Short mmCIF file of C-alpha atoms and ligand atoms in Angstrom, two decimals:
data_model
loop_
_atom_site.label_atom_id
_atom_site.label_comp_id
_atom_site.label_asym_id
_atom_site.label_seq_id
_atom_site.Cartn_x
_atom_site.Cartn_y
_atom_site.Cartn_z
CA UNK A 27 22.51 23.76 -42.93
CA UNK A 28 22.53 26.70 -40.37
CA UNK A 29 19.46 28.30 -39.17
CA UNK A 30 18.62 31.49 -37.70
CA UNK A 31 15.71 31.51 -35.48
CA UNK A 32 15.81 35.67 -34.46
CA UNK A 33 13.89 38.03 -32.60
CA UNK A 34 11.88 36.01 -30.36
CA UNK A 35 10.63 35.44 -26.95
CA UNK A 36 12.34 32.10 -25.79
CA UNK A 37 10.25 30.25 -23.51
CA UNK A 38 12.07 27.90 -21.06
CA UNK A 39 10.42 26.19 -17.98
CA UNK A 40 12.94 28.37 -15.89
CA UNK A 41 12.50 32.07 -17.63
CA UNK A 42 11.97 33.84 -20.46
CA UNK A 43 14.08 36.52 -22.15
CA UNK A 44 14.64 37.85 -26.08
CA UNK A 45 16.72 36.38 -28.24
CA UNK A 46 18.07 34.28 -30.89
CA UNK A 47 19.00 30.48 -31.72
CA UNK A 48 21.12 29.41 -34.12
CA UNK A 49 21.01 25.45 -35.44
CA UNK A 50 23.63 23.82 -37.32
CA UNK A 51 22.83 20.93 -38.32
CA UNK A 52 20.95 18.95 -36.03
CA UNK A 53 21.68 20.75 -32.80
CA UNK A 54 21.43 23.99 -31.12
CA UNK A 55 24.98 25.91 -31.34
CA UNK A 56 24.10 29.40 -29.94
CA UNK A 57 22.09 31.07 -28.01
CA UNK A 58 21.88 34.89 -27.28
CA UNK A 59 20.78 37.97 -27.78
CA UNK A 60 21.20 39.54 -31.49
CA UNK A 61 23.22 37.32 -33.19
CA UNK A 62 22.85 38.32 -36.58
CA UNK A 63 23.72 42.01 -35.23
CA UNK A 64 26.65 40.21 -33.97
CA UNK A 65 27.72 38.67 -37.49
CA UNK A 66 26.36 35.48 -37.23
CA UNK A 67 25.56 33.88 -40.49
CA UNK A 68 23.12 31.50 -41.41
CA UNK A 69 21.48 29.56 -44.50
CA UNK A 70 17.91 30.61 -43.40
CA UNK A 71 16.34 32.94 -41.01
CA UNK A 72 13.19 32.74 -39.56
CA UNK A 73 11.71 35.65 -38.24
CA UNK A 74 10.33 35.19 -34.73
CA UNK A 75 9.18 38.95 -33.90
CA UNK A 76 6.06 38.62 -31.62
CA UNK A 77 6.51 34.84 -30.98
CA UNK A 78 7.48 32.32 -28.80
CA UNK A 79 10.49 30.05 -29.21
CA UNK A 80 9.89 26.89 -26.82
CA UNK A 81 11.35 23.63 -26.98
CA UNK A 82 9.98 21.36 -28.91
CA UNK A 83 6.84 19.28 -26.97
CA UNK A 84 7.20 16.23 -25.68
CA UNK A 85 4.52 13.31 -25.20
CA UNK A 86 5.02 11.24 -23.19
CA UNK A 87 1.68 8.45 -23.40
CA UNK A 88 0.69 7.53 -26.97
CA UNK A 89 -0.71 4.13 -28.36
CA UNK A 90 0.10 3.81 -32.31
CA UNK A 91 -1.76 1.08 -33.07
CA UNK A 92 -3.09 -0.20 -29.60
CA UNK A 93 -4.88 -4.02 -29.65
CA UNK A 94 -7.75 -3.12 -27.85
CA UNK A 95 -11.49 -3.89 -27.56
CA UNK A 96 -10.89 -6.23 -30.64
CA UNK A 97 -9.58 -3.47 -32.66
CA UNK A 98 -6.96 -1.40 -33.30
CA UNK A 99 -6.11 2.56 -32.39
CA UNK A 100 -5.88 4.19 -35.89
CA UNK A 101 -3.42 5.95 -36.05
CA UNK A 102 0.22 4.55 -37.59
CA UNK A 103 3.24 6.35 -36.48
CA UNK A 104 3.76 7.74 -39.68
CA UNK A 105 -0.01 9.44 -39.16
CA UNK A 106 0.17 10.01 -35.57
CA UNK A 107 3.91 11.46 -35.19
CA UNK A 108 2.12 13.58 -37.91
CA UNK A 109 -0.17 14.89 -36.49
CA UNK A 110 1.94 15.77 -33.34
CA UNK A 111 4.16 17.50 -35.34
CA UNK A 112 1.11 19.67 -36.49
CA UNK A 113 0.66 20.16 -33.05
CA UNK A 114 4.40 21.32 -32.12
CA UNK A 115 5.21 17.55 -30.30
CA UNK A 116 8.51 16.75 -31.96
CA UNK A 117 9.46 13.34 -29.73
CA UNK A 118 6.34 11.35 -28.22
CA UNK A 119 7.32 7.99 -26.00
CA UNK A 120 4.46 5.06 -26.99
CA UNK A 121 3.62 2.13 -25.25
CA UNK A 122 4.90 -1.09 -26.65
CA UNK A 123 2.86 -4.13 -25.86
CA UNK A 124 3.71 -7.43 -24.40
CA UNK A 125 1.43 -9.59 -25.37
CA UNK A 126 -0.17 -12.44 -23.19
CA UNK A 127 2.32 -15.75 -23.52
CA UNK A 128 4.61 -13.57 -25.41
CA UNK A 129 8.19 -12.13 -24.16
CA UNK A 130 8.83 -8.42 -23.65
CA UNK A 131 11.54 -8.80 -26.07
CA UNK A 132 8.99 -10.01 -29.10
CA UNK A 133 6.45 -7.10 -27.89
CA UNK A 134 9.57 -4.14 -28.29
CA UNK A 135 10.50 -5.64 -31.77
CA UNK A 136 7.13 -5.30 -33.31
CA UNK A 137 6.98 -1.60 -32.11
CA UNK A 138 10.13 -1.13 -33.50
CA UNK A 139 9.40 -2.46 -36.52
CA UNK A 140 6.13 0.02 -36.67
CA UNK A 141 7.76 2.67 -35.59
CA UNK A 142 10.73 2.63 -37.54
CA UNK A 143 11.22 3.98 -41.31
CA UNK A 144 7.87 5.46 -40.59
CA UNK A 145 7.83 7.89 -37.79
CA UNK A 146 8.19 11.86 -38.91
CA UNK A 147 9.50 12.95 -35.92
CA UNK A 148 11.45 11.34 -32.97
CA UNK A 149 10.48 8.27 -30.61
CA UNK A 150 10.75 6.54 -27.41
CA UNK A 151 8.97 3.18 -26.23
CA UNK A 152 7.78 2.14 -22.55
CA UNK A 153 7.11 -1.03 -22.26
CA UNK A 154 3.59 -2.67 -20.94
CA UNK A 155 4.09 -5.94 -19.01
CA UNK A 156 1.21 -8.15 -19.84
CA UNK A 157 2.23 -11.12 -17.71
CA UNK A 158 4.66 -11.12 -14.45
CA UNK A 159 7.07 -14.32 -14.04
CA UNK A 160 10.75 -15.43 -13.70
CA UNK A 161 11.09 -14.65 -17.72
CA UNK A 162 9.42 -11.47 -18.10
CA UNK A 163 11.39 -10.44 -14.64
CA UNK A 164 14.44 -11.50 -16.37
CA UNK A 165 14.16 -9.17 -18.93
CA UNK A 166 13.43 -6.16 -17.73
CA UNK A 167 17.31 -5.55 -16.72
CA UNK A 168 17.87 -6.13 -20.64
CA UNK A 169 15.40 -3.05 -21.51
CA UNK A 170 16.39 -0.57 -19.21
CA UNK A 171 19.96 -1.24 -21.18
CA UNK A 172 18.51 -1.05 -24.48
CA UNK A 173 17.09 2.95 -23.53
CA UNK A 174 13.64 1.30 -22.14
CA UNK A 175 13.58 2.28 -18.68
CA UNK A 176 10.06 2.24 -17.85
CA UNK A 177 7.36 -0.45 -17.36
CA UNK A 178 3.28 0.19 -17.32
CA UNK A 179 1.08 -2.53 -15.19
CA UNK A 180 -2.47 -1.78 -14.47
CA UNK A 181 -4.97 -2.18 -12.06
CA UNK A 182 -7.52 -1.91 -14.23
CA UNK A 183 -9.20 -4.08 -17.02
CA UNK A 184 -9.30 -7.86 -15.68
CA UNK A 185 -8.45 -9.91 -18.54
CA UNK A 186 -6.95 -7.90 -20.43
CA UNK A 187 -3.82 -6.05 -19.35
CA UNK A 188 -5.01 -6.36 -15.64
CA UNK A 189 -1.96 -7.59 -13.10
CA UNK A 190 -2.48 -8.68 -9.26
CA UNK A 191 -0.66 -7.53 -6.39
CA UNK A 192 1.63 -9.72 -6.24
CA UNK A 193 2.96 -9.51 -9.54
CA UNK A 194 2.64 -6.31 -9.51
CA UNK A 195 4.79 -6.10 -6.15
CA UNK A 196 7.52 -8.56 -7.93
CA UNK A 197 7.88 -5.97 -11.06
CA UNK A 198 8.32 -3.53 -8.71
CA UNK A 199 11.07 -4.81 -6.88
CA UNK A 200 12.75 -6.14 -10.06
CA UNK A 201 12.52 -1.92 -10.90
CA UNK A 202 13.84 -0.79 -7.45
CA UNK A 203 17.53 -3.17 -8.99
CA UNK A 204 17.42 -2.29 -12.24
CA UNK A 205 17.00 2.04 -11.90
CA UNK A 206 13.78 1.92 -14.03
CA UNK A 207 10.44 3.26 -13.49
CA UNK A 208 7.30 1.53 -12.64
CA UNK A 209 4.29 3.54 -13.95
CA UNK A 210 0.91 2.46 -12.44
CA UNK A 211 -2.62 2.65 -14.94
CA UNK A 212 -4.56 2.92 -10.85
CA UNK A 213 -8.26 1.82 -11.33
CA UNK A 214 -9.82 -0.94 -9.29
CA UNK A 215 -10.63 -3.31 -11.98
CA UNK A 216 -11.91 -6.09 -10.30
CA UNK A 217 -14.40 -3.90 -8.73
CA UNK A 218 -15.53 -1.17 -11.68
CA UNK A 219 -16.81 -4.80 -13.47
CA UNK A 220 -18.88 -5.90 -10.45
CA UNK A 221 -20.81 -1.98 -10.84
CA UNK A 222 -20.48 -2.61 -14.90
CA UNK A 223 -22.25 -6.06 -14.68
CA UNK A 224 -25.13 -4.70 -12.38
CA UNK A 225 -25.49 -1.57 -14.33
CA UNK A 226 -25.58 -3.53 -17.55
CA UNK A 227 -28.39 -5.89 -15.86
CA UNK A 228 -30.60 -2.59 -15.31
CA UNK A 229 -30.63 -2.07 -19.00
CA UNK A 230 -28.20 0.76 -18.27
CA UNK A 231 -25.68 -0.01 -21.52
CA UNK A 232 -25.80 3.80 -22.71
CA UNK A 233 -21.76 4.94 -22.48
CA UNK A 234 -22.69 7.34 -19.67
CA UNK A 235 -22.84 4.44 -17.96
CA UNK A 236 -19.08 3.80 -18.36
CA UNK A 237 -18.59 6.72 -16.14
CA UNK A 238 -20.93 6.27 -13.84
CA UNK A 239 -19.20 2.34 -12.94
CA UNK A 240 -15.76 3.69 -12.92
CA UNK A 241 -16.27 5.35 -9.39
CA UNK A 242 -13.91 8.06 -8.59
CA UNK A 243 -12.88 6.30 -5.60
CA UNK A 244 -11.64 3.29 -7.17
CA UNK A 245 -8.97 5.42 -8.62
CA UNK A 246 -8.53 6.71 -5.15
CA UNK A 247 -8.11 3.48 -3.66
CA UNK A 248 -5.83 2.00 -6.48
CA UNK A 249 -3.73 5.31 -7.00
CA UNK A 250 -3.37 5.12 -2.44
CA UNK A 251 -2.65 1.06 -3.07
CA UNK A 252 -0.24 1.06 -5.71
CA UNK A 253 1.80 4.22 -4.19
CA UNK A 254 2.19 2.12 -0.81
CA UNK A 255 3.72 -1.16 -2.35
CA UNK A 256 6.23 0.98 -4.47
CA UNK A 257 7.03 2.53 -1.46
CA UNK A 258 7.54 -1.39 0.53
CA UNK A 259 9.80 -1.68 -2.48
CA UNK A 260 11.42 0.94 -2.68
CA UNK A 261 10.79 1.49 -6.45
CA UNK A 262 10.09 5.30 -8.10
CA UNK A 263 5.83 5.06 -9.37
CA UNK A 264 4.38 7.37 -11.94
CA UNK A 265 0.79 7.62 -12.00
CA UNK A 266 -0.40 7.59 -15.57
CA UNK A 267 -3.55 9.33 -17.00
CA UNK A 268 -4.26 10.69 -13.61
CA UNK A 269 -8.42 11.63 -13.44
CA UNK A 270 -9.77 11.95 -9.83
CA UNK A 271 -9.28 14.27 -6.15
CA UNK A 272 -8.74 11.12 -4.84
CA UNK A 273 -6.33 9.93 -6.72
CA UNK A 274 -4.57 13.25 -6.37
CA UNK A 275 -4.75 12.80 -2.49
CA UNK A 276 -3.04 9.93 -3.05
CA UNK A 277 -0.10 11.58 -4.94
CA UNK A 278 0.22 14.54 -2.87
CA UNK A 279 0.61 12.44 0.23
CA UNK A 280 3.23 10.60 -1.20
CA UNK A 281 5.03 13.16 -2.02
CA UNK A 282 4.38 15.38 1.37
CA UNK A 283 6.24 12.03 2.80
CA UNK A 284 9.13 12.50 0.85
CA UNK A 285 8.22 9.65 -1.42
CA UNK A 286 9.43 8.81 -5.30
CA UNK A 287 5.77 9.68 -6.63
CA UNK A 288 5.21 11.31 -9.97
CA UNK A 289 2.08 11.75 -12.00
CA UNK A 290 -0.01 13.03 -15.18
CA UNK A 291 -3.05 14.02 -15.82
CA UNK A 292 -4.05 14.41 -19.29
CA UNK A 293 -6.26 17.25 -21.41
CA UNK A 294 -9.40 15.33 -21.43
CA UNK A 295 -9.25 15.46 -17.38
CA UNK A 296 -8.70 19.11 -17.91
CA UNK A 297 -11.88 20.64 -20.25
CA UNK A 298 -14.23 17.27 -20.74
CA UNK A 299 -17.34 15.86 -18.21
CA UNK A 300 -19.06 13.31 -17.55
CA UNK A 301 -21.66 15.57 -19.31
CA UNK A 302 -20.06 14.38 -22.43
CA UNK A 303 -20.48 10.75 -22.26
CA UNK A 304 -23.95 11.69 -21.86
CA UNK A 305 -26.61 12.32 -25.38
CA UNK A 306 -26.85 8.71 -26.31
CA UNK A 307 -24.26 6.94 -28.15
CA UNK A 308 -22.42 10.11 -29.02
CA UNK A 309 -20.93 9.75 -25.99
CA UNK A 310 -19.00 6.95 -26.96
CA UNK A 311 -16.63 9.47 -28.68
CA UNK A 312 -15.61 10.09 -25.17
CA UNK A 313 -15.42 6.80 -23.75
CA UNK A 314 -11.80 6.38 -21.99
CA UNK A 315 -10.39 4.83 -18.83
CA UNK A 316 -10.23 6.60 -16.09
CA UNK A 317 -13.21 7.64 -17.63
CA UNK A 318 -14.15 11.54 -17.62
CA UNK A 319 -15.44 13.28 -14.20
CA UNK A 320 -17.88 15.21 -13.21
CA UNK A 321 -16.60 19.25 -13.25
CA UNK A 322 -16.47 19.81 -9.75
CA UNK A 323 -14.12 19.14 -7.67
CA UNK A 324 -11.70 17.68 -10.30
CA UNK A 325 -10.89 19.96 -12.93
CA UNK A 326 -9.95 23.06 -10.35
CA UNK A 327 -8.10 19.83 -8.40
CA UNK A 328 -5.83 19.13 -11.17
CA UNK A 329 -5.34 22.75 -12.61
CA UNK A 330 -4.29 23.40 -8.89
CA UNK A 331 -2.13 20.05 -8.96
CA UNK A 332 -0.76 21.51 -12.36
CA UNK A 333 0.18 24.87 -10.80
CA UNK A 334 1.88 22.70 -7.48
CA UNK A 335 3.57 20.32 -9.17
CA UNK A 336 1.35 17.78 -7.16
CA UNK A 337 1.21 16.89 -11.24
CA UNK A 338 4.36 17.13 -13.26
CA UNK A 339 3.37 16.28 -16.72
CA UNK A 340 0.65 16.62 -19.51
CA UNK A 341 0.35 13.94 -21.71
CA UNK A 342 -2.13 12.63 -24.37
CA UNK A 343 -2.86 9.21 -23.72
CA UNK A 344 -3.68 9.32 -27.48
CA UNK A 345 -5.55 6.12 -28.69
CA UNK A 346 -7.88 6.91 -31.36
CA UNK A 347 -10.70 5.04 -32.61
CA UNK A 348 -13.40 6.19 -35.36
CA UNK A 349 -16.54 6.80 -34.00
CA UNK A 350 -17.39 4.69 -36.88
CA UNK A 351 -17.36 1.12 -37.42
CA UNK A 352 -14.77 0.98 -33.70
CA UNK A 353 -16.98 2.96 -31.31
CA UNK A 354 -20.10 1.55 -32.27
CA UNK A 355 -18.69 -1.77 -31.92
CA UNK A 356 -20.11 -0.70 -28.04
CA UNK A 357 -23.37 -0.05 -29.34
CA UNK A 358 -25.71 -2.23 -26.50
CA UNK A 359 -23.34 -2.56 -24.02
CA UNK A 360 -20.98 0.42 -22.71
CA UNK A 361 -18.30 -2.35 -21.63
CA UNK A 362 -17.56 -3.41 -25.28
CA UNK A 363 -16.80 0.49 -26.45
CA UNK A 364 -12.75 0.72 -26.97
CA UNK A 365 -11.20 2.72 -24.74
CA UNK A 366 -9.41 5.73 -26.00
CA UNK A 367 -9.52 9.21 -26.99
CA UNK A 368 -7.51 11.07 -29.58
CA UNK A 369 -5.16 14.49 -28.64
CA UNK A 370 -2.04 13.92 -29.96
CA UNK A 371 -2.65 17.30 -32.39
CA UNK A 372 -4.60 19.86 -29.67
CA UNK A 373 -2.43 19.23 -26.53
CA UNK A 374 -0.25 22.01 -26.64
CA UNK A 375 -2.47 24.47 -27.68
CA UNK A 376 -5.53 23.56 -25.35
CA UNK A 377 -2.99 23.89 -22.55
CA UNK A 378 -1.38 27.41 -23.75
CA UNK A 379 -5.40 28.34 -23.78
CA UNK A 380 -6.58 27.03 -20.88
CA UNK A 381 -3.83 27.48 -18.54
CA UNK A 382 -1.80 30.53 -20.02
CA UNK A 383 -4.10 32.46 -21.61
CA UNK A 384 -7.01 31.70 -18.86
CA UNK A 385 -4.45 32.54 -15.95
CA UNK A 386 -3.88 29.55 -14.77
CA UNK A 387 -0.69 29.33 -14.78
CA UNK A 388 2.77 30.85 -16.17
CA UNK A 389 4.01 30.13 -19.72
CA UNK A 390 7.06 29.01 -17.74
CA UNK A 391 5.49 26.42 -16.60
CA UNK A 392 3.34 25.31 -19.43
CA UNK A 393 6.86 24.30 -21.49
CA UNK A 394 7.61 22.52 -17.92
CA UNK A 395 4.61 20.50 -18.34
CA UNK A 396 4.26 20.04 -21.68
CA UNK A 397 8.02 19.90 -22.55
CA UNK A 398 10.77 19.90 -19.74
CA UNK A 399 8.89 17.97 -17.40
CA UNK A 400 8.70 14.94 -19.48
CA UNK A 401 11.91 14.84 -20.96
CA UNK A 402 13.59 14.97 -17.08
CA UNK A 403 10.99 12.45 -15.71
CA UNK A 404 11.54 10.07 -18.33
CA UNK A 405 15.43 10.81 -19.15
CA UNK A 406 15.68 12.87 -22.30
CA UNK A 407 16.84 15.92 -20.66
CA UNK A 408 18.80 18.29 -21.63
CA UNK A 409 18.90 16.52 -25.24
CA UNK A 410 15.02 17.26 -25.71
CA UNK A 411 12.73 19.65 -23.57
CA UNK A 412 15.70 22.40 -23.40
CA UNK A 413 16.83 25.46 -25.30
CA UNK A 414 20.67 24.77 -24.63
CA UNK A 415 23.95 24.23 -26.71
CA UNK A 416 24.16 21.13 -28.35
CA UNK A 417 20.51 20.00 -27.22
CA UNK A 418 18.58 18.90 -30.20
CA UNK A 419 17.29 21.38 -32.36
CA UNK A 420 13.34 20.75 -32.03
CA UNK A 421 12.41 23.96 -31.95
CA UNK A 422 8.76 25.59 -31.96
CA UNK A 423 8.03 28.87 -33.06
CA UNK A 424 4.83 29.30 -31.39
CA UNK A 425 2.40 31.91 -32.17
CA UNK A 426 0.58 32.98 -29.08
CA UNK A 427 -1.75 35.44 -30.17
CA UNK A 428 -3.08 33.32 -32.83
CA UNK A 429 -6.56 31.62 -32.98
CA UNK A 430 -7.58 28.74 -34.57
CA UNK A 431 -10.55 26.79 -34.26
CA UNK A 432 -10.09 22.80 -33.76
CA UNK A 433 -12.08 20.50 -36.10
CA UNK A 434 -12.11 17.04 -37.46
CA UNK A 435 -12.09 18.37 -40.78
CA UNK A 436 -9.04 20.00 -40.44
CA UNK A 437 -7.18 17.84 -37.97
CA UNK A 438 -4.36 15.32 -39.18
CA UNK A 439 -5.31 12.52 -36.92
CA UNK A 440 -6.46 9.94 -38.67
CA UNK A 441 -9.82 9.76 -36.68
CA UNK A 442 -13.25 10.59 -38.19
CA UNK A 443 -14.04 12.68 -35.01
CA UNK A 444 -12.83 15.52 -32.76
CA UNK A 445 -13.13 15.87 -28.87
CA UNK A 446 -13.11 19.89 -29.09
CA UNK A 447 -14.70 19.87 -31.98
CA UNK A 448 -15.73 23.73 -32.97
CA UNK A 449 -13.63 24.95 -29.77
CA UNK A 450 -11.70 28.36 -30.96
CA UNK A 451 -7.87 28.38 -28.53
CA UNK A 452 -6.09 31.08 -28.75
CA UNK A 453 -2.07 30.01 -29.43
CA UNK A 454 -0.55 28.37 -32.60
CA UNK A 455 2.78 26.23 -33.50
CA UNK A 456 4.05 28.30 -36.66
CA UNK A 457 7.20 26.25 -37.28
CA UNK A 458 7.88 23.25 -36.17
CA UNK A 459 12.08 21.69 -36.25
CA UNK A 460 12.87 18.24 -35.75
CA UNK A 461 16.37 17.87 -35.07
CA UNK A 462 16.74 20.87 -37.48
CA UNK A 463 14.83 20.43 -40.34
CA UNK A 464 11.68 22.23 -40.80
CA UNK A 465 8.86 19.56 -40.60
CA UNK A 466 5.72 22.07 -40.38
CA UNK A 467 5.54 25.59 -41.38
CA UNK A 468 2.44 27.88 -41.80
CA UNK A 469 0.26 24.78 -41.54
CA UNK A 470 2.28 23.00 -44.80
CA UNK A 471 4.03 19.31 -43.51
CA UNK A 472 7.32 19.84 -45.25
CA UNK A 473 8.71 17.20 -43.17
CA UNK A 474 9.68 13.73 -44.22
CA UNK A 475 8.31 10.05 -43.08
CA UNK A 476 11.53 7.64 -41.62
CA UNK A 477 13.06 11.25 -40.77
CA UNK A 478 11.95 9.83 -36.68
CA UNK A 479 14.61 8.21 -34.81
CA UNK A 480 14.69 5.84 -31.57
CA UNK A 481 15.70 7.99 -28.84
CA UNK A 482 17.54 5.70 -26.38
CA UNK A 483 16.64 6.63 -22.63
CA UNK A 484 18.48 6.03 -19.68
CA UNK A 485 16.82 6.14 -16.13
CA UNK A 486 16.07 9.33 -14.60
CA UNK A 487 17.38 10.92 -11.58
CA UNK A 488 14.10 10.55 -9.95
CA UNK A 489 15.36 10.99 -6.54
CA UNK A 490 16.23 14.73 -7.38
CA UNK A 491 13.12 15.06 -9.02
CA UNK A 492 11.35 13.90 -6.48
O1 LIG B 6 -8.87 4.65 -22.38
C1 LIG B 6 -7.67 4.53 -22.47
N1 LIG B 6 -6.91 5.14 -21.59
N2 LIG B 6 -7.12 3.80 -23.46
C2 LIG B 6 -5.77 3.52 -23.68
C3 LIG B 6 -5.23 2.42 -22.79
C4 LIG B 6 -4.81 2.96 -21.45
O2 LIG B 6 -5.32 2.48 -20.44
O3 LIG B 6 -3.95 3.81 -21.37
ZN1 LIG B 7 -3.98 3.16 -18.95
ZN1 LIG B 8 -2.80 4.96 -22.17
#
């Protein structure tokens, strides 16, 4: 099957420029201007007058089916790769879970066994390390060669997925020999519980309250802590989910020193408050870790980060839960509200809104940071996240001028509530290609569940990237 995409604006992170793309198959075999002026033939064209053609989008921090808070994130990947195709994401990279006890190796089989036969478009995993010993070290080296190259510890919830220094320090050098990448989840855990507890004692159990004990500074402090020991070993970090100034501090300075630091912030950082945790339980909807901040300084911090490349990447950090029957399992007590917002669907589109249309930034770089950055940081490139010859054909035909008003009732996430809910954004995926076949046109799914593959990673060149 050939297919014409003509008459378009294509929208790299280096340039734009008209033209036309022709996929055979499941790859990208030409690229130029006027093709079918210049004979080219083709099965189908789709007419791309007054549109964008970008690469497909590329998210890189899901959770299909997170444990957490005693429940589970909603969405499957057959919903959730859904719903980012909706969205124009055609590849998304979820965390698998080691579980506590449990090897890494029985944590990446059971996300492969969710993932596969079920996913609609195309996969990676990172892999969340649960416990740190002479095991779990051990097989690290064996994911890295099985296209798992990057590991997620945190800082943050004791008890849970929480890791001390010195484990933390002993995946990290285990990293620095094996190529991979250590990304950091940088809150002080230990000491957001001591404000919980003492908040919660005041009769202060509303989910505002979850902001207000997740001080902005303990991000700071973590974000500042965590860059310094990958530094002593000499390991590439990436700051996930990245919330706070102080955290961005943090990053800049690491990377004003010449150091291997990398980061994302996420939309939720970008266009929600703490002024949304606020109106009673309602705010559990927006109850997340690093939680929300107050406007000022952060969001012109990050959209200036964005703009810098201080921040490289816009992810999700998708990890729905229904406001009913998993949110309210909070109700009382702030601390016992899972932790997770769903994006997946609006990512794209909120970001070609708020940072292209608004000015913020160049439509250059919002396929950087929503497409070419990933798929370089986290070694996908120039397979996904590029308009080139024998790339992978996931292809968006984006409408830019189009509005469209984002609304539970209309989203595919399966999640009974919205974030944005009754926000217009101006910018629209019209078709969406996975590897070539069409999996979303004029808001129809006409793609296929299983049709997702594993995409095998290999480590980055992060010192380049750098
Ligand atoms: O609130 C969040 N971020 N939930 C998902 C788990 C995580 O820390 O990424
Ligand atoms: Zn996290
Ligand atoms: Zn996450």
């Amino acid at each position: 099957m050939r297919t014409l995409i003509a008459n378009g604006t294509i929208v790299t992170a280096d340039g734009s420029y008209r033209g036309d793309v022709l996929v055979d198959g499941e790859t990208i075999a030409q690229v130029g201007a006027d093709l079918a002026g210049a004979g080219v033939a083709a099965d189908e064209t789709i007419d791309a007058t007054g549109k964008y053609v970008i690469p497909g989008a590329i998210d890189v921090h899901t959770h299909m089916e997170l444990p957490f808070g005693g429940t589970f994130a909603k969405d499957t990947f057959e919903t959730g790769t859904r719903a980012a195709a909706f969205g124009g994401t055609t590849s998304i990279v979820d965390f698998a879970v080691q579980s506590r006890g449990a090897s890494l190796r029985a944590g990446l089989d059971a996300w492969h066994a969710k993932a596969e036969g079920n996913a609609v478009v195309d996969y990676g995993f990172h892999m969340i390390m649960s416990d740190v010993n002479d095991d779990t070290l051990g097989e690290m080296d064996q994911l890295v060669a099985e296209g798992v190259p990057d590991f997620k510890l945190f800082t943050a919830y004791p008890g849970v997925f929480y890791s001390p220094d010195d484990h933390i320090f002993r995946a990290m050098q285990q990293t620095a020999k094996n190529g991979g990448l250590i990304m950091m989840h940088a809150e002080n855990g230990p000491a957001i519980d001591v404000v919980a507890a003492q908040l919660v004692a005041e009769g202060k159990t509303d989910p505002y309250y979850h902001g207000v004990a997740r001080y902005p500074i303990f991000e700071g402090e973590a974000t500042s802590r965590v860059i310094r020991l990958a530094e002593a070993a000499g390991v590439p970090v990436y700051i996930v989910h990245l919330s706070a100034k102080e955290a961005l501090d943090a990053v800049r300075g690491a990377r004003d020193r010449g150091q291997q630091a990398f980061a994302e912030t996420c939309p939720q950082y970008l266009f929600l408050s703490l002024d949304d945790l606020g109106n009673g339980f309602e705010g559990s909807k927006f109850v997340c870790s690093p939680p929300l901040r107050e406007k000022d300084p952060h969001w012109q911090e990050l959209w200036t980060g964005l703009k810098k490349d201080d921040l490289q990447v816009v992810s999700t950090d998708h990890c729905p839960f229904d406001f009913h029957g998993q949110k309210e399992l909070g109700r009382g007590d702030f601390r016992k509200i899972p932790n997770g917002l769903p994006g997946v669907e609006d990512r794209v589109d909120l970001l070609h809104d708020g940072g292209v249309v608004a000015g913020r930034f160049s439509k250059e770089r919002w396929v950087d940071v929503i497409s070419t950055g990933p798929a370089k940081l986290f070694g996908m490139y120039p397979q996904k996240g590029s308009i080139t010859v024998g790339a992978d054909a996931d292809l968006v035909v984006y409408d830019p001028n189009r509005k469209r008003t984002i609304s539970a009732k209309t989203h595919h996430m399966d999640v009974d509530y919205s974030c944005y809910e009754g926000w217009s954004v101006q910018g629209a995926s019209d078709v969406v290609l996975s590897r070539g076949s069409v999996v979303v046109r004029d808001g129809e799914f006409t793609g296929r569940k299983g049709h997702g593959r594993f995409v095998k990673r290999a480590p980055a060149d992060y010192a380049r990237l750098a």
